[in-house]
């Protein structure tokens, strides 16, 4: 039996909306759990104040007290789990409005994805681990020369790191917002931020792949204790470049929530120019960030409010940065 066109449309719409409905049902179930939790809390309040009708619920005073104590112990854990699940689902729904599916922009196929003003930011947010973007114009000779190498690198990096491109003749405002003044320009985005620009010498497939692999590594080394960094300090001083310093941040578990993201941004932006370490314990002398040079006489202490901009300004005061491109790929 052949379905009518109207019935086929309904089936298609039903299928398309199926996942969305399931997601809503899941969130609805969690919301119901929160409502139930609130009801239990209200019941506990009544039990505690003696307003509950003990005969109706079939419990004597001792049993009521025991039940109240058991629920009181379990409720914080239940409440935390429900809140976490609710937040996770709400966040995932918000991110799904921004996310760009990999197959739509070329990552899974090993192709260079073409970005627009509309898809640029969602793509940067989607690929937190890193995206290399080629800002180009169609009539640029150097851009045409780079294109086959960039395409080859995309194939070799398939499934690892996406390579994208932006046509600046179409999206001039987007390119201007990212400081593009020459073509082509290769910029590296990580965690949604533009943190590096590849050297103009990084223009063949081998160098692009090597550069992306290097830029994808962790820019920050983590030590668990102050004792570990103290034991390694002299060795680290010995391998530090003469015109650079080893940047070490110390923070407790609670403080790390604010400190670590800022330090990571700076470590990404100064990748290849100096080393960054995060210690998951506060320093004995209360110092939050210290720069260790070749000798103790060249050490410096950060005394401001920790933010990426303030840390960059502080580091620039004692460390010479040769140029805006990384040292690794200049040769």
PDB file of C-alpha atoms in Angstrom:
ATOM      1  CA  UNK A   1       0.000   0.000   0.000  1.00  0.00           C
ATOM      2  CA  UNK A   2       1.432   3.367  -1.030  1.00  0.00           C
ATOM      3  CA  UNK A   3       1.255   6.132   1.542  1.00  0.00           C
ATOM      4  CA  UNK A   4      -0.152   9.478   0.603  1.00  0.00           C
ATOM      5  CA  UNK A   5       2.230  12.424   0.315  1.00  0.00           C
ATOM      6  CA  UNK A   6       0.757  14.014   3.429  1.00  0.00           C
ATOM      7  CA  UNK A   7       1.348  10.812   5.424  1.00  0.00           C
ATOM      8  CA  UNK A   8       4.936  10.574   4.179  1.00  0.00           C
ATOM      9  CA  UNK A   9       5.546  14.152   5.324  1.00  0.00           C
ATOM     10  CA  UNK A  10       4.199  13.328   8.779  1.00  0.00           C
ATOM     11  CA  UNK A  11       6.436  10.236   9.034  1.00  0.00           C
ATOM     12  CA  UNK A  12       9.478  12.258   8.015  1.00  0.00           C
ATOM     13  CA  UNK A  13       8.736  14.978  10.531  1.00  0.00           C
ATOM     14  CA  UNK A  14       8.160  12.360  13.206  1.00  0.00           C
ATOM     15  CA  UNK A  15      11.521  10.712  12.489  1.00  0.00           C
ATOM     16  CA  UNK A  16      13.355  14.036  12.374  1.00  0.00           C
ATOM     17  CA  UNK A  17      11.922  15.099  15.696  1.00  0.00           C
ATOM     18  CA  UNK A  18      12.406  11.744  17.406  1.00  0.00           C
ATOM     19  CA  UNK A  19      15.806  12.482  18.912  1.00  0.00           C
ATOM     20  CA  UNK A  20      14.669  15.912  20.023  1.00  0.00           C
ATOM     21  CA  UNK A  21      11.634  14.440  21.768  1.00  0.00           C
ATOM     22  CA  UNK A  22      13.777  11.821  23.517  1.00  0.00           C
ATOM     23  CA  UNK A  23      16.094  14.563  24.734  1.00  0.00           C
ATOM     24  CA  UNK A  24      13.165  16.604  26.027  1.00  0.00           C
ATOM     25  CA  UNK A  25      11.760  13.537  27.752  1.00  0.00           C
ATOM     26  CA  UNK A  26      15.104  12.928  29.437  1.00  0.00           C
ATOM     27  CA  UNK A  27      15.282  16.503  30.690  1.00  0.00           C
ATOM     28  CA  UNK A  28      11.638  16.275  31.713  1.00  0.00           C
ATOM     29  CA  UNK A  29      12.408  13.166  33.739  1.00  0.00           C
ATOM     30  CA  UNK A  30      15.263  14.917  35.497  1.00  0.00           C
ATOM     31  CA  UNK A  31      13.067  17.947  36.170  1.00  0.00           C
ATOM     32  CA  UNK A  32      10.453  15.597  37.632  1.00  0.00           C
ATOM     33  CA  UNK A  33      13.143  14.156  39.848  1.00  0.00           C
ATOM     34  CA  UNK A  34      13.978  17.621  41.132  1.00  0.00           C
ATOM     35  CA  UNK A  35      10.302  18.266  41.837  1.00  0.00           C
ATOM     36  CA  UNK A  36      10.079  14.941  43.693  1.00  0.00           C
ATOM     37  CA  UNK A  37      13.181  15.835  45.662  1.00  0.00           C
ATOM     38  CA  UNK A  38      11.643  19.148  46.689  1.00  0.00           C
ATOM     39  CA  UNK A  39       8.507  17.299  47.780  1.00  0.00           C
ATOM     40  CA  UNK A  40      10.592  14.941  49.938  1.00  0.00           C
ATOM     41  CA  UNK A  41      12.398  17.907  51.450  1.00  0.00           C
ATOM     42  CA  UNK A  42       9.043  19.470  52.280  1.00  0.00           C
ATOM     43  CA  UNK A  43       7.955  16.207  53.879  1.00  0.00           C
ATOM     44  CA  UNK A  44      11.101  16.110  55.959  1.00  0.00           C
ATOM     45  CA  UNK A  45      10.410  19.616  57.180  1.00  0.00           C
ATOM     46  CA  UNK A  46       6.964  18.525  58.321  1.00  0.00           C
ATOM     47  CA  UNK A  47       8.385  15.445  60.032  1.00  0.00           C
ATOM     48  CA  UNK A  48      10.932  17.573  61.791  1.00  0.00           C
ATOM     49  CA  UNK A  49       8.311  20.018  63.005  1.00  0.00           C
ATOM     50  CA  UNK A  50       5.887  17.298  64.109  1.00  0.00           C
ATOM     51  CA  UNK A  51       3.189  18.364  61.658  1.00  0.00           C
ATOM     52  CA  UNK A  52       3.061  15.078  59.744  1.00  0.00           C
ATOM     53  CA  UNK A  53       0.222  12.683  60.537  1.00  0.00           C
ATOM     54  CA  UNK A  54       2.089   9.617  61.816  1.00  0.00           C
ATOM     55  CA  UNK A  55      -0.984   7.374  61.810  1.00  0.00           C
ATOM     56  CA  UNK A  56      -1.661   8.033  58.151  1.00  0.00           C
ATOM     57  CA  UNK A  57       1.801   6.957  57.073  1.00  0.00           C
ATOM     58  CA  UNK A  58       1.768   3.988  59.451  1.00  0.00           C
ATOM     59  CA  UNK A  59       4.954   4.787  61.379  1.00  0.00           C
ATOM     60  CA  UNK A  60       5.582   5.346  65.050  1.00  0.00           C
ATOM     61  CA  UNK A  61       7.759   8.173  66.349  1.00  0.00           C
ATOM     62  CA  UNK A  62      10.937   6.081  66.455  1.00  0.00           C
ATOM     63  CA  UNK A  63      10.441   4.884  62.890  1.00  0.00           C
ATOM     64  CA  UNK A  64       9.761   8.434  61.751  1.00  0.00           C
ATOM     65  CA  UNK A  65      12.969   9.615  63.314  1.00  0.00           C
ATOM     66  CA  UNK A  66      14.968   6.770  61.749  1.00  0.00           C
ATOM     67  CA  UNK A  67      13.463   7.474  58.293  1.00  0.00           C
ATOM     68  CA  UNK A  68      14.183  11.153  58.654  1.00  0.00           C
ATOM     69  CA  UNK A  69      17.827  10.491  59.510  1.00  0.00           C
ATOM     70  CA  UNK A  70      18.272   8.096  56.579  1.00  0.00           C
ATOM     71  CA  UNK A  71      16.741  10.499  54.086  1.00  0.00           C
ATOM     72  CA  UNK A  72      18.730  13.420  55.458  1.00  0.00           C
ATOM     73  CA  UNK A  73      21.951  11.478  54.815  1.00  0.00           C
ATOM     74  CA  UNK A  74      20.970  10.519  51.279  1.00  0.00           C
ATOM     75  CA  UNK A  75      19.375  13.744  50.065  1.00  0.00           C
ATOM     76  CA  UNK A  76      22.570  15.819  49.512  1.00  0.00           C
ATOM     77  CA  UNK A  77      23.975  13.108  47.238  1.00  0.00           C
ATOM     78  CA  UNK A  78      20.681  12.670  45.348  1.00  0.00           C
ATOM     79  CA  UNK A  79      20.246  16.419  44.971  1.00  0.00           C
ATOM     80  CA  UNK A  80      23.806  16.850  43.642  1.00  0.00           C
ATOM     81  CA  UNK A  81      23.336  14.052  41.100  1.00  0.00           C
ATOM     82  CA  UNK A  82      20.051  15.478  39.845  1.00  0.00           C
ATOM     83  CA  UNK A  83      21.456  18.980  39.535  1.00  0.00           C
ATOM     84  CA  UNK A  84      24.529  17.690  37.670  1.00  0.00           C
ATOM     85  CA  UNK A  85      22.391  15.698  35.246  1.00  0.00           C
ATOM     86  CA  UNK A  86      20.078  18.641  34.668  1.00  0.00           C
ATOM     87  CA  UNK A  87      22.985  21.009  34.043  1.00  0.00           C
ATOM     88  CA  UNK A  88      24.665  18.497  31.695  1.00  0.00           C
ATOM     89  CA  UNK A  89      21.533  18.099  29.609  1.00  0.00           C
ATOM     90  CA  UNK A  90      20.771  21.805  29.467  1.00  0.00           C
ATOM     91  CA  UNK A  91      24.363  22.552  28.458  1.00  0.00           C
ATOM     92  CA  UNK A  92      24.380  19.818  25.833  1.00  0.00           C
ATOM     93  CA  UNK A  93      21.195  21.242  24.330  1.00  0.00           C
ATOM     94  CA  UNK A  94      22.717  24.735  24.246  1.00  0.00           C
ATOM     95  CA  UNK A  95      25.952  23.480  22.704  1.00  0.00           C
ATOM     96  CA  UNK A  96      24.017  21.467  20.137  1.00  0.00           C
ATOM     97  CA  UNK A  97      22.685  24.728  18.739  1.00  0.00           C
ATOM     98  CA  UNK A  98      26.275  25.849  18.156  1.00  0.00           C
ATOM     99  CA  UNK A  99      27.936  22.598  17.168  1.00  0.00           C
ATOM    100  CA  UNK A 100      28.841  21.877  13.565  1.00  0.00           C
ATOM    101  CA  UNK A 101      28.845  18.219  12.569  1.00  0.00           C
ATOM    102  CA  UNK A 102      32.343  17.072  11.463  1.00  0.00           C
ATOM    103  CA  UNK A 103      31.104  15.575   8.190  1.00  0.00           C
ATOM    104  CA  UNK A 104      29.647  18.930   7.205  1.00  0.00           C
ATOM    105  CA  UNK A 105      32.966  20.739   7.400  1.00  0.00           C
ATOM    106  CA  UNK A 106      35.340  18.093   6.135  1.00  0.00           C
ATOM    107  CA  UNK A 107      37.104  16.680   9.192  1.00  0.00           C
ATOM    108  CA  UNK A 108      35.988  13.067   8.830  1.00  0.00           C
ATOM    109  CA  UNK A 109      36.622  13.049   5.092  1.00  0.00           C
ATOM    110  CA  UNK A 110      40.066  14.602   5.469  1.00  0.00           C
ATOM    111  CA  UNK A 111      39.032  17.640   3.458  1.00  0.00           C
ATOM    112  CA  UNK A 112      39.514  21.347   4.085  1.00  0.00           C
ATOM    113  CA  UNK A 113      36.259  22.748   5.448  1.00  0.00           C
ATOM    114  CA  UNK A 114      35.007  26.081   4.107  1.00  0.00           C
ATOM    115  CA  UNK A 115      33.836  28.381   6.900  1.00  0.00           C
ATOM    116  CA  UNK A 116      31.425  31.299   6.758  1.00  0.00           C
ATOM    117  CA  UNK A 117      30.749  34.161   9.137  1.00  0.00           C
ATOM    118  CA  UNK A 118      27.881  32.085  10.542  1.00  0.00           C
ATOM    119  CA  UNK A 119      29.763  28.805  11.042  1.00  0.00           C
ATOM    120  CA  UNK A 120      33.129  30.192  12.177  1.00  0.00           C
ATOM    121  CA  UNK A 121      32.504  30.580  15.920  1.00  0.00           C
ATOM    122  CA  UNK A 122      30.492  27.345  16.318  1.00  0.00           C
ATOM    123  CA  UNK A 123      33.336  25.453  14.644  1.00  0.00           C
ATOM    124  CA  UNK A 124      35.960  26.948  16.955  1.00  0.00           C
ATOM    125  CA  UNK A 125      33.807  26.000  19.952  1.00  0.00           C
ATOM    126  CA  UNK A 126      33.203  22.486  18.632  1.00  0.00           C
ATOM    127  CA  UNK A 127      36.893  21.661  18.087  1.00  0.00           C
ATOM    128  CA  UNK A 128      38.352  22.612  21.461  1.00  0.00           C
ATOM    129  CA  UNK A 129      41.572  20.649  20.881  1.00  0.00           C
ATOM    130  CA  UNK A 130      42.575  22.823  17.914  1.00  0.00           C
ATOM    131  CA  UNK A 131      41.714  24.085  14.438  1.00  0.00           C
ATOM    132  CA  UNK A 132      44.123  25.446  11.811  1.00  0.00           C
ATOM    133  CA  UNK A 133      42.470  28.086   9.630  1.00  0.00           C
ATOM    134  CA  UNK A 134      43.746  29.370   6.270  1.00  0.00           C
ATOM    135  CA  UNK A 135      42.612  32.953   5.662  1.00  0.00           C
ATOM    136  CA  UNK A 136      42.958  33.509   1.908  1.00  0.00           C
ATOM    137  CA  UNK A 137      41.656  35.265  -1.183  1.00  0.00           C
ATOM    138  CA  UNK A 138      41.000  33.449  -4.489  1.00  0.00           C
ATOM    139  CA  UNK A 139      43.191  35.768  -6.601  1.00  0.00           C
ATOM    140  CA  UNK A 140      46.265  35.545  -4.356  1.00  0.00           C
ATOM    141  CA  UNK A 141      49.231  33.757  -5.999  1.00  0.00           C
ATOM    142  CA  UNK A 142      50.716  32.559  -2.705  1.00  0.00           C
ATOM    143  CA  UNK A 143      47.267  31.292  -1.684  1.00  0.00           C
ATOM    144  CA  UNK A 144      47.005  29.198  -4.845  1.00  0.00           C
ATOM    145  CA  UNK A 145      50.473  27.807  -4.203  1.00  0.00           C
ATOM    146  CA  UNK A 146      49.549  26.838  -0.638  1.00  0.00           C
ATOM    147  CA  UNK A 147      46.211  25.199  -1.525  1.00  0.00           C
ATOM    148  CA  UNK A 148      47.429  21.720  -2.644  1.00  0.00           C
ATOM    149  CA  UNK A 149      49.778  21.474   0.358  1.00  0.00           C
ATOM    150  CA  UNK A 150      46.997  22.500   2.753  1.00  0.00           C
ATOM    151  CA  UNK A 151      44.645  19.946   1.178  1.00  0.00           C
ATOM    152  CA  UNK A 152      47.288  17.213   1.442  1.00  0.00           C
ATOM    153  CA  UNK A 153      47.907  18.064   5.100  1.00  0.00           C
ATOM    154  CA  UNK A 154      44.150  17.857   5.781  1.00  0.00           C
ATOM    155  CA  UNK A 155      44.084  14.315   4.397  1.00  0.00           C
ATOM    156  CA  UNK A 156      47.041  13.295   6.547  1.00  0.00           C
ATOM    157  CA  UNK A 157      45.486  14.820   9.654  1.00  0.00           C
ATOM    158  CA  UNK A 158      42.117  13.170   9.036  1.00  0.00           C
ATOM    159  CA  UNK A 159      40.393  12.250  12.282  1.00  0.00           C
ATOM    160  CA  UNK A 160      42.976  14.139  14.364  1.00  0.00           C
ATOM    161  CA  UNK A 161      42.796  17.860  13.669  1.00  0.00           C
ATOM    162  CA  UNK A 162      40.522  19.731  11.258  1.00  0.00           C
ATOM    163  CA  UNK A 163      41.906  22.197   8.710  1.00  0.00           C
ATOM    164  CA  UNK A 164      39.573  25.014   7.657  1.00  0.00           C
ATOM    165  CA  UNK A 165      39.629  27.980   5.304  1.00  0.00           C
ATOM    166  CA  UNK A 166      37.972  31.391   5.125  1.00  0.00           C
ATOM    167  CA  UNK A 167      37.553  33.332   1.879  1.00  0.00           C
ATOM    168  CA  UNK A 168      38.394  36.893   2.927  1.00  0.00           C
ATOM    169  CA  UNK A 169      36.973  38.315  -0.308  1.00  0.00           C
ATOM    170  CA  UNK A 170      33.553  37.133   0.907  1.00  0.00           C
ATOM    171  CA  UNK A 171      33.950  37.558   4.651  1.00  0.00           C
ATOM    172  CA  UNK A 172      36.099  40.665   4.955  1.00  0.00           C
ATOM    173  CA  UNK A 173      34.723  41.674   8.357  1.00  0.00           C
ATOM    174  CA  UNK A 174      35.480  38.251   9.840  1.00  0.00           C
ATOM    175  CA  UNK A 175      39.067  38.418   8.553  1.00  0.00           C
ATOM    176  CA  UNK A 176      39.471  41.966   9.816  1.00  0.00           C
ATOM    177  CA  UNK A 177      38.239  40.912  13.255  1.00  0.00           C
ATOM    178  CA  UNK A 178      41.094  38.388  13.399  1.00  0.00           C
ATOM    179  CA  UNK A 179      43.763  40.860  12.333  1.00  0.00           C
ATOM    180  CA  UNK A 180      44.364  39.465   8.846  1.00  0.00           C
ATOM    181  CA  UNK A 181      46.552  41.879   6.853  1.00  0.00           C
ATOM    182  CA  UNK A 182      48.207  39.522   4.348  1.00  0.00           C
ATOM    183  CA  UNK A 183      47.298  36.400   2.440  1.00  0.00           C
ATOM    184  CA  UNK A 184      47.519  33.585   3.093  1.00  0.00           C
ATOM    185  CA  UNK A 185      47.607  33.669   6.900  1.00  0.00           C
ATOM    186  CA  UNK A 186      47.452  30.458   8.925  1.00  0.00           C
ATOM    187  CA  UNK A 187      46.029  30.892  12.415  1.00  0.00           C
ATOM    188  CA  UNK A 188      45.700  28.277  15.135  1.00  0.00           C
ATOM    189  CA  UNK A 189      42.611  28.290  17.349  1.00  0.00           C
ATOM    190  CA  UNK A 190      42.396  26.297  20.549  1.00  0.00           C
ATOM    191  CA  UNK A 191      39.537  26.229  23.052  1.00  0.00           C
ATOM    192  CA  UNK A 192      37.787  28.786  20.879  1.00  0.00           C
ATOM    193  CA  UNK A 193      40.651  31.308  20.994  1.00  0.00           C
ATOM    194  CA  UNK A 194      43.194  32.414  18.406  1.00  0.00           C
ATOM    195  CA  UNK A 195      46.427  31.587  20.215  1.00  0.00           C
ATOM    196  CA  UNK A 196      49.076  31.232  17.491  1.00  0.00           C
ATOM    197  CA  UNK A 197      49.970  32.210  13.955  1.00  0.00           C
ATOM    198  CA  UNK A 198      52.032  29.801  11.883  1.00  0.00           C
ATOM    199  CA  UNK A 199      55.235  31.150  10.364  1.00  0.00           C
ATOM    200  CA  UNK A 200      55.130  32.039   6.629  1.00  0.00           C
ATOM    201  CA  UNK A 201      57.772  29.331   6.221  1.00  0.00           C
ATOM    202  CA  UNK A 202      55.165  26.709   7.189  1.00  0.00           C
ATOM    203  CA  UNK A 203      53.838  26.345   3.650  1.00  0.00           C
ATOM    204  CA  UNK A 204      54.317  22.733   2.527  1.00  0.00           C
ATOM    205  CA  UNK A 205      52.339  19.666   3.622  1.00  0.00           C
ATOM    206  CA  UNK A 206      55.118  18.115   5.732  1.00  0.00           C
ATOM    207  CA  UNK A 207      55.724  21.321   7.677  1.00  0.00           C
ATOM    208  CA  UNK A 208      52.009  21.936   8.187  1.00  0.00           C
ATOM    209  CA  UNK A 209      51.481  18.433   9.618  1.00  0.00           C
ATOM    210  CA  UNK A 210      54.547  18.744  11.841  1.00  0.00           C
ATOM    211  CA  UNK A 211      53.448  22.180  13.041  1.00  0.00           C
ATOM    212  CA  UNK A 212      49.884  21.031  13.833  1.00  0.00           C
ATOM    213  CA  UNK A 213      51.178  18.005  15.771  1.00  0.00           C
ATOM    214  CA  UNK A 214      53.423  20.304  17.782  1.00  0.00           C
ATOM    215  CA  UNK A 215      50.682  22.882  18.408  1.00  0.00           C
ATOM    216  CA  UNK A 216      48.299  20.113  19.522  1.00  0.00           C
ATOM    217  CA  UNK A 217      50.515  19.013  22.409  1.00  0.00           C
ATOM    218  CA  UNK A 218      49.823  20.223  25.937  1.00  0.00           C
ATOM    219  CA  UNK A 219      51.375  23.638  26.498  1.00  0.00           C
ATOM    220  CA  UNK A 220      51.201  23.281  30.260  1.00  0.00           C
ATOM    221  CA  UNK A 221      52.916  20.695  32.477  1.00  0.00           C
ATOM    222  CA  UNK A 222      51.182  19.773  35.740  1.00  0.00           C
ATOM    223  CA  UNK A 223      52.973  18.853  38.979  1.00  0.00           C
ATOM    224  CA  UNK A 224      50.999  17.381  41.867  1.00  0.00           C
ATOM    225  CA  UNK A 225      53.094  18.779  44.728  1.00  0.00           C
ATOM    226  CA  UNK A 226      55.435  21.618  45.579  1.00  0.00           C
ATOM    227  CA  UNK A 227      58.043  19.016  46.567  1.00  0.00           C
ATOM    228  CA  UNK A 228      58.119  17.714  42.990  1.00  0.00           C
ATOM    229  CA  UNK A 229      58.848  21.118  41.482  1.00  0.00           C
ATOM    230  CA  UNK A 230      61.446  21.860  44.170  1.00  0.00           C
ATOM    231  CA  UNK A 231      63.287  18.619  43.368  1.00  0.00           C
ATOM    232  CA  UNK A 232      63.269  19.358  39.631  1.00  0.00           C
ATOM    233  CA  UNK A 233      63.962  23.098  39.796  1.00  0.00           C
ATOM    234  CA  UNK A 234      67.714  23.087  39.243  1.00  0.00           C
ATOM    235  CA  UNK A 235      67.429  20.768  36.246  1.00  0.00           C
ATOM    236  CA  UNK A 236      64.682  22.989  34.823  1.00  0.00           C
ATOM    237  CA  UNK A 237      66.857  26.087  35.336  1.00  0.00           C
ATOM    238  CA  UNK A 238      69.683  24.407  33.425  1.00  0.00           C
ATOM    239  CA  UNK A 239      67.544  23.713  30.349  1.00  0.00           C
ATOM    240  CA  UNK A 240      65.773  27.104  30.341  1.00  0.00           C
ATOM    241  CA  UNK A 241      66.799  29.352  27.443  1.00  0.00           C
ATOM    242  CA  UNK A 242      69.002  32.344  28.433  1.00  0.00           C
ATOM    243  CA  UNK A 243      66.420  34.955  27.365  1.00  0.00           C
ATOM    244  CA  UNK A 244      63.442  33.107  28.825  1.00  0.00           C
ATOM    245  CA  UNK A 245      62.081  32.023  32.188  1.00  0.00           C
ATOM    246  CA  UNK A 246      60.228  29.035  33.539  1.00  0.00           C
ATOM    247  CA  UNK A 247      56.746  30.216  34.563  1.00  0.00           C
ATOM    248  CA  UNK A 248      55.330  28.309  37.541  1.00  0.00           C
ATOM    249  CA  UNK A 249      51.878  28.863  39.044  1.00  0.00           C
ATOM    250  CA  UNK A 250      50.846  27.503  42.446  1.00  0.00           C
ATOM    251  CA  UNK A 251      47.243  27.058  43.539  1.00  0.00           C
ATOM    252  CA  UNK A 252      45.065  25.010  45.835  1.00  0.00           C
ATOM    253  CA  UNK A 253      42.279  22.876  44.422  1.00  0.00           C
ATOM    254  CA  UNK A 254      39.704  25.637  44.950  1.00  0.00           C
ATOM    255  CA  UNK A 255      41.968  28.369  43.557  1.00  0.00           C
ATOM    256  CA  UNK A 256      42.847  26.330  40.464  1.00  0.00           C
ATOM    257  CA  UNK A 257      39.348  26.832  39.047  1.00  0.00           C
ATOM    258  CA  UNK A 258      40.198  30.492  38.457  1.00  0.00           C
ATOM    259  CA  UNK A 259      43.964  30.242  37.892  1.00  0.00           C
ATOM    260  CA  UNK A 260      44.331  27.274  35.526  1.00  0.00           C
ATOM    261  CA  UNK A 261      42.240  28.557  32.557  1.00  0.00           C
ATOM    262  CA  UNK A 262      44.109  31.886  32.513  1.00  0.00           C
ATOM    263  CA  UNK A 263      47.494  30.180  32.693  1.00  0.00           C
ATOM    264  CA  UNK A 264      46.544  27.783  29.899  1.00  0.00           C
ATOM    265  CA  UNK A 265      45.726  30.685  27.563  1.00  0.00           C
ATOM    266  CA  UNK A 266      49.107  32.309  28.202  1.00  0.00           C
ATOM    267  CA  UNK A 267      50.925  28.984  27.815  1.00  0.00           C
ATOM    268  CA  UNK A 268      49.239  28.453  24.433  1.00  0.00           C
ATOM    269  CA  UNK A 269      50.083  31.964  23.235  1.00  0.00           C
ATOM    270  CA  UNK A 270      53.738  31.675  24.270  1.00  0.00           C
ATOM    271  CA  UNK A 271      54.143  28.083  23.112  1.00  0.00           C
ATOM    272  CA  UNK A 272      57.726  27.428  22.003  1.00  0.00           C
ATOM    273  CA  UNK A 273      59.052  30.539  23.720  1.00  0.00           C
ATOM    274  CA  UNK A 274      59.118  29.377  27.333  1.00  0.00           C
ATOM    275  CA  UNK A 275      57.790  26.582  29.548  1.00  0.00           C
ATOM    276  CA  UNK A 276      54.775  26.698  31.854  1.00  0.00           C
ATOM    277  CA  UNK A 277      54.111  24.552  34.924  1.00  0.00           C
ATOM    278  CA  UNK A 278      51.069  24.370  37.152  1.00  0.00           C
ATOM    279  CA  UNK A 279      51.485  23.008  40.694  1.00  0.00           C
ATOM    280  CA  UNK A 280      48.361  21.669  42.372  1.00  0.00           C
ATOM    281  CA  UNK A 281      49.406  22.983  45.778  1.00  0.00           C
ATOM    282  CA  UNK A 282      49.871  26.500  47.139  1.00  0.00           C
ATOM    283  CA  UNK A 283      53.452  27.683  47.616  1.00  0.00           C
ATOM    284  CA  UNK A 284      54.715  27.838  51.205  1.00  0.00           C
ATOM    285  CA  UNK A 285      55.437  31.570  50.902  1.00  0.00           C
ATOM    286  CA  UNK A 286      51.999  32.318  49.413  1.00  0.00           C
ATOM    287  CA  UNK A 287      53.326  33.310  45.976  1.00  0.00           C
ATOM    288  CA  UNK A 288      50.833  32.536  43.207  1.00  0.00           C
ATOM    289  CA  UNK A 289      53.094  32.804  40.134  1.00  0.00           C
ATOM    290  CA  UNK A 290      56.877  32.920  39.896  1.00  0.00           C
ATOM    291  CA  UNK A 291      59.265  33.124  36.942  1.00  0.00           C
ATOM    292  CA  UNK A 292      62.448  31.090  37.439  1.00  0.00           C
ATOM    293  CA  UNK A 293      65.478  32.177  35.396  1.00  0.00           C
ATOM    294  CA  UNK A 294      68.885  30.589  34.903  1.00  0.00           C
ATOM    295  CA  UNK A 295      69.865  31.698  38.431  1.00  0.00           C
ATOM    296  CA  UNK A 296      67.905  32.784  41.538  1.00  0.00           C
ATOM    297  CA  UNK A 297      69.045  36.362  40.916  1.00  0.00           C
ATOM    298  CA  UNK A 298      66.995  36.459  37.716  1.00  0.00           C
ATOM    299  CA  UNK A 299      63.768  35.154  39.298  1.00  0.00           C
ATOM    300  CA  UNK A 300      60.664  37.342  39.262  1.00  0.00           C
ATOM    301  CA  UNK A 301      57.418  37.246  41.245  1.00  0.00           C
ATOM    302  CA  UNK A 302      53.961  38.106  39.927  1.00  0.00           C
ATOM    303  CA  UNK A 303      52.051  40.375  42.276  1.00  0.00           C
ATOM    304  CA  UNK A 304      48.908  41.301  40.330  1.00  0.00           C
ATOM    305  CA  UNK A 305      45.478  39.799  39.829  1.00  0.00           C
ATOM    306  CA  UNK A 306      45.776  36.614  37.796  1.00  0.00           C
ATOM    307  CA  UNK A 307      44.374  37.036  34.293  1.00  0.00           C
ATOM    308  CA  UNK A 308      45.746  36.138  30.875  1.00  0.00           C
ATOM    309  CA  UNK A 309      46.263  39.792  29.914  1.00  0.00           C
ATOM    310  CA  UNK A 310      48.055  40.673  33.159  1.00  0.00           C
ATOM    311  CA  UNK A 311      50.281  37.613  32.980  1.00  0.00           C
ATOM    312  CA  UNK A 312      51.242  38.384  29.367  1.00  0.00           C
ATOM    313  CA  UNK A 313      52.080  41.980  30.290  1.00  0.00           C
ATOM    314  CA  UNK A 314      54.179  40.809  33.243  1.00  0.00           C
ATOM    315  CA  UNK A 315      56.101  38.216  31.212  1.00  0.00           C
ATOM    316  CA  UNK A 316      56.789  40.727  28.417  1.00  0.00           C
ATOM    317  CA  UNK A 317      58.551  42.884  31.003  1.00  0.00           C
ATOM    318  CA  UNK A 318      61.439  40.459  31.486  1.00  0.00           C
ATOM    319  CA  UNK A 319      61.341  38.023  28.562  1.00  0.00           C
ATOM    320  CA  UNK A 320      62.357  38.944  25.037  1.00  0.00           C
ATOM    321  CA  UNK A 321      59.948  37.600  22.420  1.00  0.00           C
ATOM    322  CA  UNK A 322      61.646  37.532  19.048  1.00  0.00           C
ATOM    323  CA  UNK A 323      58.529  37.684  16.868  1.00  0.00           C
ATOM    324  CA  UNK A 324      54.893  36.632  16.794  1.00  0.00           C
ATOM    325  CA  UNK A 325      55.663  33.287  15.177  1.00  0.00           C
ATOM    326  CA  UNK A 326      56.792  30.251  17.109  1.00  0.00           C
ATOM    327  CA  UNK A 327      60.488  29.422  17.319  1.00  0.00           C
ATOM    328  CA  UNK A 328      59.990  25.757  16.420  1.00  0.00           C
ATOM    329  CA  UNK A 329      59.063  26.266  12.777  1.00  0.00           C
ATOM    330  CA  UNK A 330      61.222  29.246  11.798  1.00  0.00           C
ATOM    331  CA  UNK A 331      63.849  27.026  10.211  1.00  0.00           C
TER     332      UNK A 331
END
